[in-house]
Short mmCIF file of N, CA and C and ligand atoms in Angstrom, two decimals:
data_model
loop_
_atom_site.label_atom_id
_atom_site.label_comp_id
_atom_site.label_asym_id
_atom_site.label_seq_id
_atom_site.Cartn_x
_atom_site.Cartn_y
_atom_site.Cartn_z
N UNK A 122 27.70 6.83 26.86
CA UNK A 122 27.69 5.64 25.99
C UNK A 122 26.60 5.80 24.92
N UNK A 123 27.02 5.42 23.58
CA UNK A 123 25.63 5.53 22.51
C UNK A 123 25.25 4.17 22.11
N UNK A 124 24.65 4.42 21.66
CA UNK A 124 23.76 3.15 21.19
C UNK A 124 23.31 3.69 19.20
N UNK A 125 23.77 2.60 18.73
CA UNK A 125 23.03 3.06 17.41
C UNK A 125 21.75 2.34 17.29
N UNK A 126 20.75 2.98 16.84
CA UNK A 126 19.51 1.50 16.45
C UNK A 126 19.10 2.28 15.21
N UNK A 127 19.13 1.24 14.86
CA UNK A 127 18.68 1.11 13.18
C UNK A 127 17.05 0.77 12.99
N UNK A 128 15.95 1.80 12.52
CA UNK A 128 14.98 1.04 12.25
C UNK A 128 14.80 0.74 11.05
N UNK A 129 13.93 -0.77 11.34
CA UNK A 129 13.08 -1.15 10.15
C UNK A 129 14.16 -0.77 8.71
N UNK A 130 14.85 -1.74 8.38
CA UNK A 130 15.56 -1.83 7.67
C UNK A 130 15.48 -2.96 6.84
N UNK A 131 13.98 -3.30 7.01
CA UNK A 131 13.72 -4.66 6.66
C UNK A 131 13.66 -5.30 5.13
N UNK A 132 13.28 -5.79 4.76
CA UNK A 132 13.27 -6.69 3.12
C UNK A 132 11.38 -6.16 2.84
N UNK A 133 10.98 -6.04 3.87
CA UNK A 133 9.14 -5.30 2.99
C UNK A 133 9.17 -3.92 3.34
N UNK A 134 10.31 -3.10 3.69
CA UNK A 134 9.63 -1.38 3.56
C UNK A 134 11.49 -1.19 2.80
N UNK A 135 12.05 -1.61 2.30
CA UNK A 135 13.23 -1.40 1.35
C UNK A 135 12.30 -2.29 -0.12
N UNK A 136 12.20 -3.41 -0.18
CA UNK A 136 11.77 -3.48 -1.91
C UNK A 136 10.81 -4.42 -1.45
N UNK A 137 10.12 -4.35 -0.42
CA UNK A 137 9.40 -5.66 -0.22
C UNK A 137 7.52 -4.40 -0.54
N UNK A 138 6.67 -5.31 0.56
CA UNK A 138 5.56 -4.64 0.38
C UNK A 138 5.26 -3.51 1.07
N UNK A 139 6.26 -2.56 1.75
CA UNK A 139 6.05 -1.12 1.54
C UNK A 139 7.31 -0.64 1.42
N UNK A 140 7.80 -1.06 0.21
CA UNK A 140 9.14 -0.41 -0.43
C UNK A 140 9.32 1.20 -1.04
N UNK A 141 10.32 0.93 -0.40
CA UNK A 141 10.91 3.04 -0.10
C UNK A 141 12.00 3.02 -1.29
N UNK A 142 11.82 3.12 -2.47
CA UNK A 142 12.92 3.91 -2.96
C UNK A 142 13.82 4.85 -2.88
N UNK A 143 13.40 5.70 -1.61
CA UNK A 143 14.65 6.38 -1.30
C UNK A 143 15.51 5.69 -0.11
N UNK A 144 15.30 4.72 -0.07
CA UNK A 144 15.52 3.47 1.28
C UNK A 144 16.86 3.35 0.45
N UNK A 145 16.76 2.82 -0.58
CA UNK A 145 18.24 2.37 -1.22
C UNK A 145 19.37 3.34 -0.76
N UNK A 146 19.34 4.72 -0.74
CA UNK A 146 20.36 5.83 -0.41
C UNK A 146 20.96 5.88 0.89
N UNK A 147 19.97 5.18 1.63
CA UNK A 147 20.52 5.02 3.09
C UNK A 147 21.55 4.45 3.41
N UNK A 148 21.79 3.20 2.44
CA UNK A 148 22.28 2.22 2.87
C UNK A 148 23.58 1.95 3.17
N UNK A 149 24.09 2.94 2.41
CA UNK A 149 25.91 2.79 2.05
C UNK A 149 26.32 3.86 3.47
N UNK A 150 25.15 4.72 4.19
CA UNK A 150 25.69 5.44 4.98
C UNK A 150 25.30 4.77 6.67
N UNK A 151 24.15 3.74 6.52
CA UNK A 151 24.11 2.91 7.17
C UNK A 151 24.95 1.79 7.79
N UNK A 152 25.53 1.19 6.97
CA UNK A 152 26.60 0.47 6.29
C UNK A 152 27.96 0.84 6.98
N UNK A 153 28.65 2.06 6.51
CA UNK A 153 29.86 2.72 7.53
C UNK A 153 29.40 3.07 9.15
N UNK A 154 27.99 3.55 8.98
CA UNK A 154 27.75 4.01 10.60
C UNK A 154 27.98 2.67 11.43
N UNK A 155 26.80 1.21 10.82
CA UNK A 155 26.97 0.32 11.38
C UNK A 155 28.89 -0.12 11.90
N UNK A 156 29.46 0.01 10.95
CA UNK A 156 30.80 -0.35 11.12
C UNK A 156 31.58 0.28 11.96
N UNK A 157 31.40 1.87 12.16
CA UNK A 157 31.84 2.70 12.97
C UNK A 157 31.48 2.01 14.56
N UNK A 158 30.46 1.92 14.94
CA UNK A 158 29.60 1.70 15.85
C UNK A 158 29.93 0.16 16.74
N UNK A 159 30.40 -0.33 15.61
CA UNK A 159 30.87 -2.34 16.11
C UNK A 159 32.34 -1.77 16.78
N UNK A 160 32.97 -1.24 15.69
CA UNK A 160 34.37 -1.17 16.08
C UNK A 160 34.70 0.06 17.22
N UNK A 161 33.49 0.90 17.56
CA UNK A 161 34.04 1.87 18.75
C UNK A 161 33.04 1.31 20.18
N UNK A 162 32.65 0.28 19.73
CA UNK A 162 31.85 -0.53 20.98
C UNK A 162 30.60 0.14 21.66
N UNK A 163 30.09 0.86 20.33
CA UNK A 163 28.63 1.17 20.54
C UNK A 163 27.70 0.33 20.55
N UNK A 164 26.60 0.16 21.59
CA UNK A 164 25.48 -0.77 21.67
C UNK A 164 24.63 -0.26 20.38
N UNK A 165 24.65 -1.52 19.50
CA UNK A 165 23.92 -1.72 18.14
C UNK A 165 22.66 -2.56 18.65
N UNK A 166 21.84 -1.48 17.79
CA UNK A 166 20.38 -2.30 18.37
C UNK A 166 19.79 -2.47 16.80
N UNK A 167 18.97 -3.09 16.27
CA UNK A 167 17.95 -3.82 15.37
C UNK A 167 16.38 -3.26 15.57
N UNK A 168 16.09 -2.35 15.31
CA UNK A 168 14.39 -2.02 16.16
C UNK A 168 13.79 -2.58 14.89
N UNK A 169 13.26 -3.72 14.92
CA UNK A 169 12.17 -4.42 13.65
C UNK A 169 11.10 -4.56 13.87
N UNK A 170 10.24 -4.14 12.81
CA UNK A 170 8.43 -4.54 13.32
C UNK A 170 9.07 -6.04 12.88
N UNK A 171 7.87 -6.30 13.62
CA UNK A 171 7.50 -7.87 13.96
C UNK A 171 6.52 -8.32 14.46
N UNK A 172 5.15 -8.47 13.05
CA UNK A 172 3.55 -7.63 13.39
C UNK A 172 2.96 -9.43 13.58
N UNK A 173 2.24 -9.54 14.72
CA UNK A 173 1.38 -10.09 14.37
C UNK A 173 -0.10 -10.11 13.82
N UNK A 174 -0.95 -11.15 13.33
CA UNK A 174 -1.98 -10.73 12.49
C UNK A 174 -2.90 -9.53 13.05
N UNK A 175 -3.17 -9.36 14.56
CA UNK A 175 -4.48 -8.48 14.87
C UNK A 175 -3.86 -7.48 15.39
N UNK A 176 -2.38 -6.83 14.96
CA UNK A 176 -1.72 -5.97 14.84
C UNK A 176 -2.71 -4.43 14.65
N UNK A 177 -3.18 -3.76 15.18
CA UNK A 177 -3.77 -2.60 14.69
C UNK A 177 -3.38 -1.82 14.03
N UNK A 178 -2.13 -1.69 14.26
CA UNK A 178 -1.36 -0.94 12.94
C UNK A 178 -1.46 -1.29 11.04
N UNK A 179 -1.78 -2.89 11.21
CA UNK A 179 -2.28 -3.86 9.74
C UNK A 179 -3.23 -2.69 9.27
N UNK A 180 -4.32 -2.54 10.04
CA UNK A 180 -5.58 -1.46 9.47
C UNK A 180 -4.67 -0.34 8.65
N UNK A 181 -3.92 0.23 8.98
CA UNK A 181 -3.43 1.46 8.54
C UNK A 181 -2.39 0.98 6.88
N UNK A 182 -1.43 -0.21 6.90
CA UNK A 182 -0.47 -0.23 6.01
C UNK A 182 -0.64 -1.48 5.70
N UNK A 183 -1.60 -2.27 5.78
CA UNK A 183 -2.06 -4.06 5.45
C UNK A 183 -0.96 -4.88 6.27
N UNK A 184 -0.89 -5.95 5.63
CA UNK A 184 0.31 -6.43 6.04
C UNK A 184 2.09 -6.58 5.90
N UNK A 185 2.44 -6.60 6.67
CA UNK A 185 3.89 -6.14 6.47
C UNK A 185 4.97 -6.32 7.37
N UNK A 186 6.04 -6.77 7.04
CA UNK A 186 6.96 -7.25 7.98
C UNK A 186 5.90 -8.31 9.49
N UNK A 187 5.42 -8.90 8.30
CA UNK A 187 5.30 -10.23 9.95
C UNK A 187 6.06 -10.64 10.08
N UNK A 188 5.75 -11.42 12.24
CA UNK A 188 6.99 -11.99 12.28
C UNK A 188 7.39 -13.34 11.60
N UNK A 189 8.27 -13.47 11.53
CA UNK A 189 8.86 -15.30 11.19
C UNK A 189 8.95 -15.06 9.11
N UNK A 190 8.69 -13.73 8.93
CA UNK A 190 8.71 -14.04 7.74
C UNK A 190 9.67 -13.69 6.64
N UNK A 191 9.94 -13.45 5.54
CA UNK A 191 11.34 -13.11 4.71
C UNK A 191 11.18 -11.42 4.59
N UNK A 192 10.05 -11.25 4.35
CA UNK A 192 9.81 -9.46 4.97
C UNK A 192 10.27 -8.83 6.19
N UNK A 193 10.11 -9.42 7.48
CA UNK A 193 10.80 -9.20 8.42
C UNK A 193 12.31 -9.18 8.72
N UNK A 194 12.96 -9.68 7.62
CA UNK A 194 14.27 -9.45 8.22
C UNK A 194 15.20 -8.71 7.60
N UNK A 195 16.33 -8.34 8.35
CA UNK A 195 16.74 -6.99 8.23
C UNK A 195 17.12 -7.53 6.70
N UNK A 196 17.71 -6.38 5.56
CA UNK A 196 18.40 -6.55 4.40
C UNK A 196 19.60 -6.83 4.62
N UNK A 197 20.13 -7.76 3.50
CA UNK A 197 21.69 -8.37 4.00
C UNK A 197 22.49 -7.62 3.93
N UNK A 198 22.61 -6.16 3.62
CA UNK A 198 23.98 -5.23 3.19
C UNK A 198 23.89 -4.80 5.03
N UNK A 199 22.80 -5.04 5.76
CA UNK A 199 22.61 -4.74 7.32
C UNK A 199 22.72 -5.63 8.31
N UNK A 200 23.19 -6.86 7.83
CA UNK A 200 23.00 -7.96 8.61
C UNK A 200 23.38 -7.63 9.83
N UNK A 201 22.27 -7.82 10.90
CA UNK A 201 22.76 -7.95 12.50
C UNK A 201 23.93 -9.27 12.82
N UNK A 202 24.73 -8.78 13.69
CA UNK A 202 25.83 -9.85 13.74
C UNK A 202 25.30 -9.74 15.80
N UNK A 203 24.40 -10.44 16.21
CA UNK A 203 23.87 -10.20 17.63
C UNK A 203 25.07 -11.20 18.07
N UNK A 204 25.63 -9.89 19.98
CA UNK A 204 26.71 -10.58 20.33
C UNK A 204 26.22 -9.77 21.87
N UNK A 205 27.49 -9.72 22.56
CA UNK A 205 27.30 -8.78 24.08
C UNK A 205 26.58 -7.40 23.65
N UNK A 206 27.20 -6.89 22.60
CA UNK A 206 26.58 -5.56 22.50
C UNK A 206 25.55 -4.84 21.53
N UNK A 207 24.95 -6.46 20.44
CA UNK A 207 24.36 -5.90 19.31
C UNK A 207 23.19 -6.91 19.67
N UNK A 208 22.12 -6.28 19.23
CA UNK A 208 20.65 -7.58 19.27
C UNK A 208 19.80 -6.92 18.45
N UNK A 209 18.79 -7.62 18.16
CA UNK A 209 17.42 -7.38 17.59
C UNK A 209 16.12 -7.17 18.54
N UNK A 210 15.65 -5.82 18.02
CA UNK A 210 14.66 -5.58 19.37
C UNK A 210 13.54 -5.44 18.55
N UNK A 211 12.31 -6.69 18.45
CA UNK A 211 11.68 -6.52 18.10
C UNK A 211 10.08 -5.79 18.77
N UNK A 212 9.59 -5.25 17.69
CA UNK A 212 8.56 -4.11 17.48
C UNK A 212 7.06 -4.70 17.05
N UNK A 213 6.03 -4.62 17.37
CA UNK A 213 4.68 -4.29 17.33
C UNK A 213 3.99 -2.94 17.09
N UNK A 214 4.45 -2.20 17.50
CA UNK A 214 4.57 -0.54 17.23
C UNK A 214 5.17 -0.05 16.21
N UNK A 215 5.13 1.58 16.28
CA UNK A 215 6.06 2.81 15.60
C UNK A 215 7.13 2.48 16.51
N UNK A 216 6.87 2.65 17.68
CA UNK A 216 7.91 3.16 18.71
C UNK A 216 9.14 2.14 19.17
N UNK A 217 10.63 2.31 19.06
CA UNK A 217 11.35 1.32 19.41
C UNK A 217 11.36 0.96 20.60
N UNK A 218 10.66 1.98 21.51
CA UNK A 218 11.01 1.44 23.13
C UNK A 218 9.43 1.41 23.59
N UNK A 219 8.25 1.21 22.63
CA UNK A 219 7.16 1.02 23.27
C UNK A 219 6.59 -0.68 23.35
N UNK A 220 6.83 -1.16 24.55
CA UNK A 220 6.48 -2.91 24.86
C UNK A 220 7.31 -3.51 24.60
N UNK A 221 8.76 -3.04 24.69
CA UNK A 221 9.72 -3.56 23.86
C UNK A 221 11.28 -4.15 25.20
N UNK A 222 10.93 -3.54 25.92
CA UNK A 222 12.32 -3.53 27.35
C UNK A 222 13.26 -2.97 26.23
N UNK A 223 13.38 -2.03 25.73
CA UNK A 223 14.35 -1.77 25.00
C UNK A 223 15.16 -0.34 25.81
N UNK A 224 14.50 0.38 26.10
CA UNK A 224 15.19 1.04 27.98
C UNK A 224 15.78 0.29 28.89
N UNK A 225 15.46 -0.40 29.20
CA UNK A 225 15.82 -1.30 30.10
C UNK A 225 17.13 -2.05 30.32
N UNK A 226 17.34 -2.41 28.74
CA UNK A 226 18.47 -2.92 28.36
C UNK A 226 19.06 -1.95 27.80
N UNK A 227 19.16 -0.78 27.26
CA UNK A 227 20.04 0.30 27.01
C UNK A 227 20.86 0.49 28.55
N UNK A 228 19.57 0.74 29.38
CA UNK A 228 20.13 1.71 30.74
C UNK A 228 20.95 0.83 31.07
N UNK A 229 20.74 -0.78 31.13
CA UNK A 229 22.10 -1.35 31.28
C UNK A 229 23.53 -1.60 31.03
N UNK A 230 23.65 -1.21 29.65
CA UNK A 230 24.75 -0.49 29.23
C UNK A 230 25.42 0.86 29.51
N UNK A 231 24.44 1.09 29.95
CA UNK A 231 24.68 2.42 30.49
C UNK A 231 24.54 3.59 29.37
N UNK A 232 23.74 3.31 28.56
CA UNK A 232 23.50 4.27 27.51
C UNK A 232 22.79 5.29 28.07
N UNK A 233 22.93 6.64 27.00
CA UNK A 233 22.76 8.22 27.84
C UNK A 233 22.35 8.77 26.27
N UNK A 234 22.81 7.98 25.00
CA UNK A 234 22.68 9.55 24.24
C UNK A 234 22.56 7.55 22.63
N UNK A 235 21.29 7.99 21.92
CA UNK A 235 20.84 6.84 20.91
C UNK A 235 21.09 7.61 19.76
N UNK A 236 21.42 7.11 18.76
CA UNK A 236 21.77 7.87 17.23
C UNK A 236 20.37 7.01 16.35
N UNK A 237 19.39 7.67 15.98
CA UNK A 237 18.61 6.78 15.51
C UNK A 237 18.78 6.76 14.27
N UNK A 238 18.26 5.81 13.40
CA UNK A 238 18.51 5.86 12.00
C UNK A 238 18.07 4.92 11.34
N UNK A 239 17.21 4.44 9.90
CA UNK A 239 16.44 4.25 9.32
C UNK A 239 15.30 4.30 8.71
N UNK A 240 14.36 3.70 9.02
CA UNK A 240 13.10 4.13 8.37
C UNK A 240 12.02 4.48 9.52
N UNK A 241 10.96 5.16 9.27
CA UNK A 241 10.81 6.14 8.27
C UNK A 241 11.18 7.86 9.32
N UNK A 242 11.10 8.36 8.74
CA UNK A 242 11.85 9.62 9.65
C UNK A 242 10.61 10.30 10.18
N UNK A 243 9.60 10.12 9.51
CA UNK A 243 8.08 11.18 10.44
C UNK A 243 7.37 10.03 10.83
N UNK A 244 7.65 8.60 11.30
CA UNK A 244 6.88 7.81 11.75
C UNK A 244 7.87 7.00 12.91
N UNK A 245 8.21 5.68 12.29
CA UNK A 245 9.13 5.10 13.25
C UNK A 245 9.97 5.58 13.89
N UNK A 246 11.28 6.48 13.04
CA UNK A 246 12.25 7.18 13.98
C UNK A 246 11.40 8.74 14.74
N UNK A 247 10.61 8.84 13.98
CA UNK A 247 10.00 9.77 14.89
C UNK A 247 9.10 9.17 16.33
N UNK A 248 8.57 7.98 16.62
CA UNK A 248 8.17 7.65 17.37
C UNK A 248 8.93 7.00 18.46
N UNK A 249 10.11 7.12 18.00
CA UNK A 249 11.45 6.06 18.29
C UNK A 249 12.08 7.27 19.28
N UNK A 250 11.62 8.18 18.79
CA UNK A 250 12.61 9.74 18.91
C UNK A 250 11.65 10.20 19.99
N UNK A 251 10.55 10.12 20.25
CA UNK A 251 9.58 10.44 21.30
C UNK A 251 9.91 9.55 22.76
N UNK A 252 9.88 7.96 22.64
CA UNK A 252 10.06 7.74 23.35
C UNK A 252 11.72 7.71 24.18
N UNK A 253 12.63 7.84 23.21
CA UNK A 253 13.84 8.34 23.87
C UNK A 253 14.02 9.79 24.42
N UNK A 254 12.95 10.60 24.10
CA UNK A 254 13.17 11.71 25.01
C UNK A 254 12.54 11.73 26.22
N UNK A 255 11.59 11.01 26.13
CA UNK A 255 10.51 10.87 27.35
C UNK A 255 11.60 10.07 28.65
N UNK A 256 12.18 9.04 27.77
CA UNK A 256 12.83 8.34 28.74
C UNK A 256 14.30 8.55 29.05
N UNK A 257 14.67 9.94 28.55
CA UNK A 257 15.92 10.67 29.17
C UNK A 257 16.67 10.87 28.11
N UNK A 258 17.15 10.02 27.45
CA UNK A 258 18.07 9.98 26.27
C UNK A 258 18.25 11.54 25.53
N UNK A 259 19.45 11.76 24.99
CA UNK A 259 20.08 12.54 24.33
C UNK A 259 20.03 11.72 22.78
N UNK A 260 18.96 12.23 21.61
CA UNK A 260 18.89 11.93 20.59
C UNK A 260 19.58 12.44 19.21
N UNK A 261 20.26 11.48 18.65
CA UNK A 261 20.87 12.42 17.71
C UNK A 261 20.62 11.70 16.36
N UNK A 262 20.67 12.29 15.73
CA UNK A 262 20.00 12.18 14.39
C UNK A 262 21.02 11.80 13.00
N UNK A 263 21.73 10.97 11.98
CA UNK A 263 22.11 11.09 11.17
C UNK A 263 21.56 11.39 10.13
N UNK A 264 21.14 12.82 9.20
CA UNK A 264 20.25 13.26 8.51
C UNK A 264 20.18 11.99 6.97
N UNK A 265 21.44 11.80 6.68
CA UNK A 265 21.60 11.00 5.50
C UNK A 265 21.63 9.68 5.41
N UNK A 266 21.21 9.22 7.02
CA UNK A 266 21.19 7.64 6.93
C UNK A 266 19.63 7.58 7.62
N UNK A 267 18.82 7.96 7.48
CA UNK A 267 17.00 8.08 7.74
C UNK A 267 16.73 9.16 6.66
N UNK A 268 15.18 8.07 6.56
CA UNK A 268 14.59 8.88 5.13
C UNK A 268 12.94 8.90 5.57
N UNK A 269 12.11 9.06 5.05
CA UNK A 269 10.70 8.96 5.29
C UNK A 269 10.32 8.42 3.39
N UNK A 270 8.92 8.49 3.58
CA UNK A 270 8.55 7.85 2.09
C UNK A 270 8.42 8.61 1.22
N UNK A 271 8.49 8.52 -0.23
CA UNK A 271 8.78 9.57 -1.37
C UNK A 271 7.34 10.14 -1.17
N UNK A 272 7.98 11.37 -1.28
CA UNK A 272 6.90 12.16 -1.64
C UNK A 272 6.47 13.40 0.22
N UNK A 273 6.89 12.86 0.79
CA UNK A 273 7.12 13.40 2.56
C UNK A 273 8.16 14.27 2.47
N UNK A 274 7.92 15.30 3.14
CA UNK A 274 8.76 16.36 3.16
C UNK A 274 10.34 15.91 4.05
N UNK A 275 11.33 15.48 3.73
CA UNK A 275 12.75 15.04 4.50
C UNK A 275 12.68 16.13 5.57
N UNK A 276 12.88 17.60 4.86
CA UNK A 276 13.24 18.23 6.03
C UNK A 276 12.28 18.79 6.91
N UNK A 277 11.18 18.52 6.38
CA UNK A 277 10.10 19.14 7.48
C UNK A 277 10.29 17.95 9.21
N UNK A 278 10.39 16.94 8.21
CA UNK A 278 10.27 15.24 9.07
C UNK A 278 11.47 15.65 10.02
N UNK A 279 12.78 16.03 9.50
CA UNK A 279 13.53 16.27 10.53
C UNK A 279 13.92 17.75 11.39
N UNK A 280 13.28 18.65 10.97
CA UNK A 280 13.00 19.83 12.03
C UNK A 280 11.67 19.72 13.05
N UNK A 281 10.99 18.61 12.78
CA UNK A 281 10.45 18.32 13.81
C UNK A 281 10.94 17.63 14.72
N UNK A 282 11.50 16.93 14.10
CA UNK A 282 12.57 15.99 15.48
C UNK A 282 13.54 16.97 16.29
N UNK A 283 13.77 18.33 15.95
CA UNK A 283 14.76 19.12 16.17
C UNK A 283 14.04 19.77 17.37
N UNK A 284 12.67 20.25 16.76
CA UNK A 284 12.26 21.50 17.13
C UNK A 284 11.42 20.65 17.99
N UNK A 285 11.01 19.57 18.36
CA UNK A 285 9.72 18.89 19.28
C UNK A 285 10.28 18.01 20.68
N UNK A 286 11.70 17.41 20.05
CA UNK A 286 12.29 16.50 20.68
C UNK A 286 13.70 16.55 20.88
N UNK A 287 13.86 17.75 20.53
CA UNK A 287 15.61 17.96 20.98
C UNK A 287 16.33 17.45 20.27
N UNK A 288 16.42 16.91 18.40
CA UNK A 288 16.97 15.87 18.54
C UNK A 288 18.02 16.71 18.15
N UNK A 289 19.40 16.21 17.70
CA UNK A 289 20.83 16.93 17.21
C UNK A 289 20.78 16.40 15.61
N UNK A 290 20.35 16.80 14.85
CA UNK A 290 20.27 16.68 13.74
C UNK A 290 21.87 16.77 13.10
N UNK A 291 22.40 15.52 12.72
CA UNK A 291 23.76 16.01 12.11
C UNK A 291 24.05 14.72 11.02
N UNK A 292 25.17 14.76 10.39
CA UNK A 292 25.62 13.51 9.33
C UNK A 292 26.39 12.37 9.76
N UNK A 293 26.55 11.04 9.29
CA UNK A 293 26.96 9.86 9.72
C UNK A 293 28.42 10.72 9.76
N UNK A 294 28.92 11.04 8.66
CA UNK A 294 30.42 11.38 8.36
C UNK A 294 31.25 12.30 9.37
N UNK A 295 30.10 13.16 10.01
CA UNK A 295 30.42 14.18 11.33
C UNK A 295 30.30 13.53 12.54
N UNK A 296 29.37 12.53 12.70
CA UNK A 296 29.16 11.95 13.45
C UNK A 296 30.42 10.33 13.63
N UNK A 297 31.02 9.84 12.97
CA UNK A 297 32.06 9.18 13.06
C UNK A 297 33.46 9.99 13.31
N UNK A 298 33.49 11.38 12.73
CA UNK A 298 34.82 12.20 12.97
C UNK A 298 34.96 12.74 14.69
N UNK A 299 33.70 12.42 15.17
CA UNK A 299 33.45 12.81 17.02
C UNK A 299 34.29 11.71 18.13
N UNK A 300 34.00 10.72 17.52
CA UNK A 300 34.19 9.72 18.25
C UNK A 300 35.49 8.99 17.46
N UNK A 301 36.50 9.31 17.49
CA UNK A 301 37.93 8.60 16.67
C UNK A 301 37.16 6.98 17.25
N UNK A 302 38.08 5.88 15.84
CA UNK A 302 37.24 4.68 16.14
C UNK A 302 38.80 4.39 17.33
N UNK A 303 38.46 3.18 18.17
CA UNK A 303 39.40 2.44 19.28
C UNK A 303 40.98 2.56 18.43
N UNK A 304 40.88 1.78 17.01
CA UNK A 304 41.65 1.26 16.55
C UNK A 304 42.61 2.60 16.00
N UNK A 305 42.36 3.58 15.74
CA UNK A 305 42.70 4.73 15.64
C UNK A 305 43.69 5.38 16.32
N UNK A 306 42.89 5.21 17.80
CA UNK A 306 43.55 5.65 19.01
C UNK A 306 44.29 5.34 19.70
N UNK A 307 44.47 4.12 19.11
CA UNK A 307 45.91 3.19 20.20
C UNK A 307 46.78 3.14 19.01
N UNK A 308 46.88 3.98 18.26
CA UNK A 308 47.96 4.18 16.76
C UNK A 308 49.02 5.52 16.99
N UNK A 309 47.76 5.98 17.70
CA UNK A 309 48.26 7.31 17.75
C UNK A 309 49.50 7.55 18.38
ZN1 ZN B 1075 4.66 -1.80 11.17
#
């Protein structure tokens, strides 16, 4: 079973106060993955910071994506539609599954293998990508729907995920042609 989680896709690291211009490119491949993912009954997850003020991480990037605020929430071309199989797992950390029960509730689905994807690729999904290996998961990577911040090396960011953490580095478009969607398959 996979799970997609999307990080930090929020309104302050897309055009807010740590806006990614290469964030915009993600989106349209975000966008189909998300859709792929609803309709083949993949557990869709939301990994959002959601800082409060004595946040230690503030020291490093000021403030950003607090919770309760218009920075914090996801961008509307991403809107979470939370149901049995989609939610918002909010973050204090890099890491999507650090203080988060976000294992917890995967393993209950019975998830085995997370497609991570969003921001940033040598920080969040990389920390995102640590703790899913630690905690068993089979990580796979959509290279063209995660980015890191201009000026960060893309591919260095993701041969480390390759070469540190096993991850399967591959494309949304290869990665939807694996899994025919439901609706597909009862056509056939
Ligand atoms: Zn943060």
């Amino acid at each position: 079973m996979k799970a997609l989680i999307i990080v930090d896709m929020l309104q302050d690291f897309v055009e807010g106060a740590l806006a990614n211009p290469r964030a915009v490119a993600i989106v349209e491949p975000l966008q189909r993955l998300l859709a792929h993912a609803r309709e083949s009954g993949w557990v869709v997850v939301f990994s959002n910071d959601a800082h409060l003020p004595d946040d230690p991480e503030l020291r490093v990037w000021g403030p950003h994506a607090m919770a309760g605020s218009p920075g914090a929430q996801v961008i509307r071309a991403l809107a979470p539609a939370p149901g049995p199989r989609e939610f918002v797992s909010p973050k204090r950390v890099y890491g999507a599954f650090d203080g988060t029960g976000l294992d917890e509730r995967l393993k209950a689905f019975g998830v085995d293998e997370v497609v991570i994807s969003g921001q940033h690729t040598h920080i969040c999904v990389r920390h995102s990508s640590y703790g899913a290996l630690t905690r068993g998961y089979t990580i796979t990577i959509p290279a063209d729907a995660v980015c890191a911040f201009e000026g960060v090396d893309e591919e260095a960011a993701l041969e480390y995920l390759k070469g540190v953490y096993g991850a399967r580095i591959t494309t949304s478009d290869a990665l939807m042609q694996e899994t025919p969607m439901a609706k597909s398959v009862e056509t056939r």
